[in-house]
Amino acid sequence: MARITYDGPDGVQTVAVDAGKVSESGKVRGVRVQREDGSYLHVPDTRLYAIEMTEEEGKVDYDEP
């Protein structure tokens, strides 16, 4: 699990999602988080406070496309 803490419209918010659903955002310079309903949350770097996950979850496999 990954915990994403960011500054949202209603103040500081934290969401918990599967770490595999967090990726680099193509729309903004920041991260993209896939929600349970299939929609995406785009968080710009300037509004991002923290992404917390285990070291193993945070590793990137550059051999995959």
mmCIF file of N, CA and C in Angstrom:
data_model
loop_
_atom_site.group_PDB
_atom_site.id
_atom_site.type_symbol
_atom_site.label_atom_id
_atom_site.label_comp_id
_atom_site.label_asym_id
_atom_site.label_seq_id
_atom_site.Cartn_x
_atom_site.Cartn_y
_atom_site.Cartn_z
ATOM 1 N N MET A 1 0.833 -1.189 0.000
ATOM 2 C CA MET A 1 0.000 0.000 0.000
ATOM 3 C C MET A 1 0.875 1.250 0.000
ATOM 4 N N ALA A 2 0.361 2.268 -0.665
ATOM 5 C CA ALA A 2 1.034 3.562 -0.692
ATOM 6 C C ALA A 2 0.087 4.592 -0.097
ATOM 7 N N ARG A 3 0.650 5.491 0.687
ATOM 8 C CA ARG A 3 -0.125 6.599 1.245
ATOM 9 C C ARG A 3 0.353 7.879 0.576
ATOM 10 N N ILE A 4 -0.566 8.568 -0.105
ATOM 11 C CA ILE A 4 -0.255 9.801 -0.808
ATOM 12 C C ILE A 4 -0.862 10.953 -0.012
ATOM 13 N N THR A 5 -0.040 11.897 0.410
ATOM 14 C CA THR A 5 -0.518 13.073 1.134
ATOM 15 C C THR A 5 -0.299 14.290 0.246
ATOM 16 N N TYR A 6 -1.380 15.039 0.028
ATOM 17 C CA TYR A 6 -1.315 16.171 -0.895
ATOM 18 C C TYR A 6 -2.250 17.283 -0.442
ATOM 19 N N ASP A 7 -2.054 18.463 -1.012
ATOM 20 C CA ASP A 7 -2.882 19.625 -0.733
ATOM 21 C C ASP A 7 -4.013 19.644 -1.746
ATOM 22 N N GLY A 8 -5.219 19.321 -1.302
ATOM 23 C CA GLY A 8 -6.383 19.296 -2.176
ATOM 24 C C GLY A 8 -7.242 20.527 -1.991
ATOM 25 N N PRO A 9 -8.366 20.596 -2.698
ATOM 26 C CA PRO A 9 -9.248 21.757 -2.597
ATOM 27 C C PRO A 9 -9.818 21.958 -1.191
ATOM 28 N N ASP A 10 -9.945 20.878 -0.430
ATOM 29 C CA ASP A 10 -10.491 20.957 0.925
ATOM 30 C C ASP A 10 -9.412 20.877 1.993
ATOM 31 N N GLY A 11 -8.173 21.213 1.648
ATOM 32 C CA GLY A 11 -7.065 21.135 2.602
ATOM 33 C C GLY A 11 -6.215 19.898 2.366
ATOM 34 N N VAL A 12 -5.379 19.574 3.331
ATOM 35 C CA VAL A 12 -4.476 18.429 3.205
ATOM 36 C C VAL A 12 -5.287 17.137 3.258
ATOM 37 N N GLN A 13 -5.035 16.244 2.282
ATOM 38 C CA GLN A 13 -5.749 14.977 2.198
ATOM 39 C C GLN A 13 -4.751 13.846 2.057
ATOM 40 N N THR A 14 -5.141 12.659 2.506
ATOM 41 C CA THR A 14 -4.318 11.464 2.361
ATOM 42 C C THR A 14 -5.178 10.353 1.780
ATOM 43 N N VAL A 15 -4.664 9.697 0.749
ATOM 44 C CA VAL A 15 -5.349 8.539 0.179
ATOM 45 C C VAL A 15 -4.429 7.341 0.279
ATOM 46 N N ALA A 16 -4.996 6.165 0.484
ATOM 47 C CA ALA A 16 -4.232 4.917 0.520
ATOM 48 C C ALA A 16 -4.668 4.074 -0.670
ATOM 49 N N VAL A 17 -3.694 3.675 -1.495
ATOM 50 C CA VAL A 17 -3.974 2.863 -2.682
ATOM 51 C C VAL A 17 -2.891 1.811 -2.822
ATOM 52 N N ASP A 18 -3.139 0.838 -3.666
ATOM 53 C CA ASP A 18 -2.125 -0.150 -3.997
ATOM 54 C C ASP A 18 -0.947 0.580 -4.641
ATOM 55 N N ALA A 19 0.263 0.271 -4.227
ATOM 56 C CA ALA A 19 1.451 0.986 -4.713
ATOM 57 C C ALA A 19 1.604 0.884 -6.232
ATOM 58 N N GLY A 20 1.110 -0.182 -6.825
ATOM 59 C CA GLY A 20 1.197 -0.342 -8.273
ATOM 60 C C GLY A 20 0.309 0.614 -9.043
ATOM 61 N N LYS A 21 -0.582 1.319 -8.363
ATOM 62 C CA LYS A 21 -1.495 2.242 -9.015
ATOM 63 C C LYS A 21 -0.999 3.684 -8.955
ATOM 64 N N VAL A 22 0.250 3.878 -8.552
ATOM 65 C CA VAL A 22 0.858 5.202 -8.500
ATOM 66 C C VAL A 22 1.897 5.273 -9.614
ATOM 67 N N SER A 23 1.799 6.270 -10.467
ATOM 68 C CA SER A 23 2.760 6.404 -11.562
ATOM 69 C C SER A 23 3.032 7.875 -11.830
ATOM 70 N N GLU A 24 3.985 8.105 -12.701
ATOM 71 C CA GLU A 24 4.295 9.469 -13.105
ATOM 72 C C GLU A 24 3.145 9.984 -13.957
ATOM 73 N N SER A 25 2.746 11.220 -13.758
ATOM 74 C CA SER A 25 1.620 11.780 -14.494
ATOM 75 C C SER A 25 2.067 12.303 -15.846
ATOM 76 N N GLY A 26 1.285 12.017 -16.853
ATOM 77 C CA GLY A 26 1.580 12.528 -18.180
ATOM 78 C C GLY A 26 0.966 13.900 -18.415
ATOM 79 N N LYS A 27 -0.018 14.280 -17.587
ATOM 80 C CA LYS A 27 -0.714 15.551 -17.778
ATOM 81 C C LYS A 27 -0.060 16.693 -17.021
ATOM 82 N N VAL A 28 0.438 16.409 -15.842
ATOM 83 C CA VAL A 28 1.069 17.441 -15.023
ATOM 84 C C VAL A 28 2.397 16.906 -14.524
ATOM 85 N N ARG A 29 3.286 17.794 -14.129
ATOM 86 C CA ARG A 29 4.541 17.337 -13.539
ATOM 87 C C ARG A 29 4.223 16.927 -12.108
ATOM 88 N N GLY A 30 4.071 15.635 -11.889
ATOM 89 C CA GLY A 30 3.664 15.115 -10.599
ATOM 90 C C GLY A 30 3.374 13.632 -10.679
ATOM 91 N N VAL A 31 2.337 13.182 -9.963
ATOM 92 C CA VAL A 31 1.993 11.762 -9.952
ATOM 93 C C VAL A 31 0.534 11.576 -10.342
ATOM 94 N N ARG A 32 0.262 10.354 -10.804
ATOM 95 C CA ARG A 32 -1.096 9.954 -11.149
ATOM 96 C C ARG A 32 -1.441 8.760 -10.267
ATOM 97 N N VAL A 33 -2.620 8.802 -9.637
ATOM 98 C CA VAL A 33 -3.067 7.749 -8.745
ATOM 99 C C VAL A 33 -4.385 7.218 -9.275
ATOM 100 N N GLN A 34 -4.426 5.894 -9.534
ATOM 101 C CA GLN A 34 -5.679 5.306 -9.998
ATOM 102 C C GLN A 34 -6.553 4.974 -8.796
ATOM 103 N N ARG A 35 -7.766 5.498 -8.787
ATOM 104 C CA ARG A 35 -8.711 5.269 -7.690
ATOM 105 C C ARG A 35 -9.442 3.946 -7.881
ATOM 106 N N GLU A 36 -10.130 3.521 -6.834
ATOM 107 C CA GLU A 36 -10.871 2.253 -6.876
ATOM 108 C C GLU A 36 -11.941 2.250 -7.963
ATOM 109 N N ASP A 37 -12.525 3.404 -8.259
ATOM 110 C CA ASP A 37 -13.587 3.466 -9.270
ATOM 111 C C ASP A 37 -13.034 3.537 -10.699
ATOM 112 N N GLY A 38 -11.706 3.477 -10.851
ATOM 113 C CA GLY A 38 -11.067 3.505 -12.164
ATOM 114 C C GLY A 38 -10.662 4.889 -12.629
ATOM 115 N N SER A 39 -11.126 5.927 -11.955
ATOM 116 C CA SER A 39 -10.731 7.286 -12.324
ATOM 117 C C SER A 39 -9.325 7.570 -11.814
ATOM 118 N N TYR A 40 -8.748 8.677 -12.258
ATOM 119 C CA TYR A 40 -7.389 9.037 -11.883
ATOM 120 C C TYR A 40 -7.357 10.355 -11.134
ATOM 121 N N LEU A 41 -6.494 10.428 -10.163
ATOM 122 C CA LEU A 41 -6.211 11.645 -9.418
ATOM 123 C C LEU A 41 -4.831 12.116 -9.872
ATOM 124 N N HIS A 42 -4.747 13.319 -10.418
ATOM 125 C CA HIS A 42 -3.468 13.881 -10.855
ATOM 126 C C HIS A 42 -3.035 14.907 -9.814
ATOM 127 N N VAL A 43 -1.863 14.687 -9.226
ATOM 128 C CA VAL A 43 -1.360 15.586 -8.187
ATOM 129 C C VAL A 43 -0.063 16.231 -8.670
ATOM 130 N N PRO A 44 -0.049 17.552 -8.893
ATOM 131 C CA PRO A 44 1.184 18.219 -9.312
ATOM 132 C C PRO A 44 2.228 18.206 -8.195
ATOM 133 N N ASP A 45 3.489 18.209 -8.573
ATOM 134 C CA ASP A 45 4.593 18.211 -7.596
ATOM 135 C C ASP A 45 4.433 19.314 -6.554
ATOM 136 N N THR A 46 3.929 20.463 -6.965
ATOM 137 C CA THR A 46 3.827 21.595 -6.046
ATOM 138 C C THR A 46 2.783 21.379 -4.958
ATOM 139 N N ARG A 47 1.872 20.410 -5.125
ATOM 140 C CA ARG A 47 0.841 20.141 -4.138
ATOM 141 C C ARG A 47 1.089 18.819 -3.403
ATOM 142 N N LEU A 48 2.146 18.126 -3.748
ATOM 143 C CA LEU A 48 2.447 16.811 -3.183
ATOM 144 C C LEU A 48 3.310 16.961 -1.937
ATOM 145 N N TYR A 49 2.879 16.376 -0.824
ATOM 146 C CA TYR A 49 3.649 16.415 0.413
ATOM 147 C C TYR A 49 4.474 15.152 0.607
ATOM 148 N N ALA A 50 3.865 13.982 0.393
ATOM 149 C CA ALA A 50 4.584 12.732 0.664
ATOM 150 C C ALA A 50 3.947 11.566 -0.076
ATOM 151 N N ILE A 51 4.798 10.609 -0.446
ATOM 152 C CA ILE A 51 4.358 9.298 -0.915
ATOM 153 C C ILE A 51 5.083 8.302 -0.035
ATOM 154 N N GLU A 52 4.335 7.551 0.746
ATOM 155 C CA GLU A 52 4.931 6.591 1.663
ATOM 156 C C GLU A 52 4.602 5.173 1.210
ATOM 157 N N MET A 53 5.638 4.350 1.054
ATOM 158 C CA MET A 53 5.479 2.937 0.716
ATOM 159 C C MET A 53 6.736 2.205 1.137
ATOM 160 N N THR A 54 6.689 0.897 1.105
ATOM 161 C CA THR A 54 7.873 0.131 1.479
ATOM 162 C C THR A 54 8.936 0.286 0.399
ATOM 163 N N GLU A 55 10.169 -0.008 0.740
ATOM 164 C CA GLU A 55 11.267 0.100 -0.226
ATOM 165 C C GLU A 55 11.017 -0.822 -1.418
ATOM 166 N N GLU A 56 10.528 -2.024 -1.159
ATOM 167 C CA GLU A 56 10.273 -2.986 -2.236
ATOM 168 C C GLU A 56 9.199 -2.463 -3.187
ATOM 169 N N GLU A 57 8.136 -1.867 -2.645
ATOM 170 C CA GLU A 57 7.064 -1.329 -3.474
ATOM 171 C C GLU A 57 7.552 -0.148 -4.306
ATOM 172 N N GLY A 58 8.497 0.610 -3.794
ATOM 173 C CA GLY A 58 8.966 1.806 -4.465
ATOM 174 C C GLY A 58 9.983 1.562 -5.558
ATOM 175 N N LYS A 59 10.451 0.320 -5.708
ATOM 176 C CA LYS A 59 11.441 0.023 -6.737
ATOM 177 C C LYS A 59 10.800 0.042 -8.118
ATOM 178 N N VAL A 60 11.540 0.538 -9.104
ATOM 179 C CA VAL A 60 11.055 0.617 -10.470
ATOM 180 C C VAL A 60 11.760 -0.429 -11.303
ATOM 181 N N ASP A 61 10.996 -1.164 -12.118
ATOM 182 C CA ASP A 61 11.567 -2.157 -13.023
ATOM 183 C C ASP A 61 11.682 -1.521 -14.408
ATOM 184 N N TYR A 62 12.880 -1.124 -14.785
ATOM 185 C CA TYR A 62 13.072 -0.436 -16.053
ATOM 186 C C TYR A 62 13.091 -1.397 -17.242
ATOM 187 N N ASP A 63 13.004 -2.706 -16.987
ATOM 188 C CA ASP A 63 12.939 -3.669 -18.076
ATOM 189 C C ASP A 63 11.526 -3.783 -18.650
ATOM 190 N N GLU A 64 10.527 -3.338 -17.881
ATOM 191 C CA GLU A 64 9.149 -3.401 -18.365
ATOM 192 C C GLU A 64 8.835 -2.145 -19.169
ATOM 193 N N PRO A 65 7.951 -2.277 -20.168
ATOM 194 C CA PRO A 65 7.595 -1.087 -20.978
ATOM 195 C C PRO A 65 6.824 -0.066 -20.199
#
